[in-house]
C-alpha positions as a LaTeX table, in Angstrom:
\begin{tabular}{lrrr}
\hline
Residue & $x$ (\AA) & $y$ (\AA) & $z$ (\AA) \\
\hline
Unk1 & 56.34 & 25.49 & 33.20 \\
Unk2 & 53.42 & 26.55 & 34.87 \\
Unk3 & 52.11 & 24.90 & 37.98 \\
Unk4 & 49.17 & 22.18 & 37.22 \\
Unk5 & 46.94 & 23.49 & 40.12 \\
Unk6 & 46.87 & 27.33 & 39.72 \\
Unk7 & 44.14 & 29.32 & 41.07 \\
Unk8 & 41.84 & 30.48 & 38.25 \\
Unk9 & 40.28 & 34.04 & 38.81 \\
Unk10 & 37.15 & 34.84 & 36.64 \\
Unk11 & 35.57 & 38.00 & 36.86 \\
Unk12 & 32.12 & 38.79 & 35.53 \\
Unk13 & 31.88 & 42.18 & 34.24 \\
Unk14 & 29.17 & 44.12 & 33.09 \\
Unk15 & 29.66 & 47.20 & 30.88 \\
Unk16 & 33.32 & 47.73 & 31.97 \\
Unk17 & 32.82 & 47.01 & 35.52 \\
Unk18 & 33.59 & 43.85 & 37.53 \\
Unk19 & 30.77 & 42.56 & 40.02 \\
Unk20 & 31.70 & 39.30 & 41.16 \\
Unk21 & 34.31 & 36.74 & 40.62 \\
Unk22 & 34.67 & 32.86 & 40.59 \\
Unk23 & 37.85 & 31.36 & 41.74 \\
Unk24 & 38.60 & 27.74 & 40.99 \\
Unk25 & 41.43 & 26.17 & 42.69 \\
Unk26 & 42.14 & 22.49 & 43.37 \\
Unk27 & 41.35 & 21.65 & 39.62 \\
Unk28 & 43.42 & 18.54 & 39.31 \\
Unk29 & 42.66 & 17.14 & 42.70 \\
Unk30 & 39.94 & 18.41 & 44.65 \\
Unk31 & 38.27 & 21.12 & 42.39 \\
Unk32 & 36.53 & 24.04 & 44.38 \\
Unk33 & 34.67 & 27.15 & 43.57 \\
Unk34 & 34.27 & 30.04 & 45.14 \\
Unk35 & 32.49 & 33.13 & 44.70 \\
Unk36 & 33.23 & 36.58 & 45.88 \\
Unk37 & 32.12 & 40.13 & 45.48 \\
Unk38 & 34.54 & 42.81 & 44.88 \\
Unk39 & 35.42 & 43.50 & 48.28 \\
Unk40 & 36.33 & 39.74 & 48.62 \\
Unk41 & 33.56 & 38.85 & 50.73 \\
Unk42 & 32.48 & 35.35 & 50.34 \\
Unk43 & 28.99 & 34.93 & 48.60 \\
Unk44 & 28.40 & 31.43 & 50.05 \\
Unk45 & 27.25 & 30.25 & 46.92 \\
Unk46 & 28.33 & 27.20 & 44.38 \\
Unk47 & 27.80 & 26.11 & 41.04 \\
Unk48 & 29.21 & 23.03 & 39.39 \\
Unk49 & 31.74 & 22.39 & 42.26 \\
Unk50 & 31.78 & 22.40 & 45.94 \\
Unk51 & 32.65 & 25.59 & 47.60 \\
Unk52 & 35.98 & 25.34 & 49.32 \\
Unk53 & 37.59 & 27.16 & 52.30 \\
Unk54 & 37.67 & 30.95 & 52.16 \\
Unk55 & 40.91 & 32.11 & 50.16 \\
Unk56 & 42.93 & 35.12 & 51.13 \\
Unk57 & 42.68 & 38.06 & 48.81 \\
Unk58 & 45.47 & 38.34 & 46.54 \\
Unk59 & 47.58 & 40.93 & 47.59 \\
Unk60 & 47.47 & 42.49 & 43.83 \\
Unk61 & 43.79 & 42.09 & 44.02 \\
Unk62 & 42.91 & 45.88 & 42.89 \\
Unk63 & 45.60 & 45.47 & 39.90 \\
Unk64 & 43.50 & 42.49 & 38.73 \\
Unk65 & 40.23 & 44.60 & 38.94 \\
Unk66 & 41.61 & 47.10 & 36.97 \\
Unk67 & 42.62 & 44.80 & 34.34 \\
Unk68 & 39.29 & 43.23 & 34.25 \\
Unk69 & 37.78 & 46.82 & 33.72 \\
Unk70 & 40.08 & 47.56 & 31.20 \\
Unk71 & 39.38 & 44.51 & 29.20 \\
Unk72 & 35.65 & 44.54 & 29.64 \\
Unk73 & 34.90 & 48.19 & 28.93 \\
Unk74 & 33.64 & 47.55 & 25.17 \\
Unk75 & 31.19 & 44.73 & 26.21 \\
Unk76 & 27.91 & 44.40 & 27.63 \\
Unk77 & 28.88 & 41.37 & 29.61 \\
Unk78 & 32.10 & 39.33 & 29.30 \\
Unk79 & 34.04 & 37.05 & 31.95 \\
Unk80 & 37.61 & 38.20 & 32.21 \\
Unk81 & 39.99 & 34.95 & 33.26 \\
Unk82 & 43.25 & 35.76 & 34.97 \\
Unk83 & 45.85 & 33.84 & 36.84 \\
Unk84 & 48.12 & 35.27 & 39.73 \\
Unk85 & 51.33 & 33.61 & 39.60 \\
Unk86 & 53.32 & 34.84 & 42.77 \\
Unk87 & 52.10 & 38.07 & 42.27 \\
Unk88 & 52.64 & 38.16 & 38.27 \\
Unk89 & 48.95 & 38.45 & 36.55 \\
Unk90 & 49.05 & 36.40 & 33.75 \\
Unk91 & 45.72 & 36.54 & 31.14 \\
\hline
\end{tabular}
């Protein structure tokens, strides 16, 4: 069974290229949203929920970006949502 507090990575992609990522954490306790560029630099903005602490870059972030590119290649805009559970990337 999956953890109730998974970190959710939402890649915003245009024409097959991810430009930024929304990271949701603490969804069932203290929900936070952080936004990062593709070099994992915090953008310092928030939308629906407050910004949380800066999170460490996932160890397989490059692989996550590649998956987002592949899934978004045929769309002018699409959001690709991924989970990263102990290094295993889930769609």
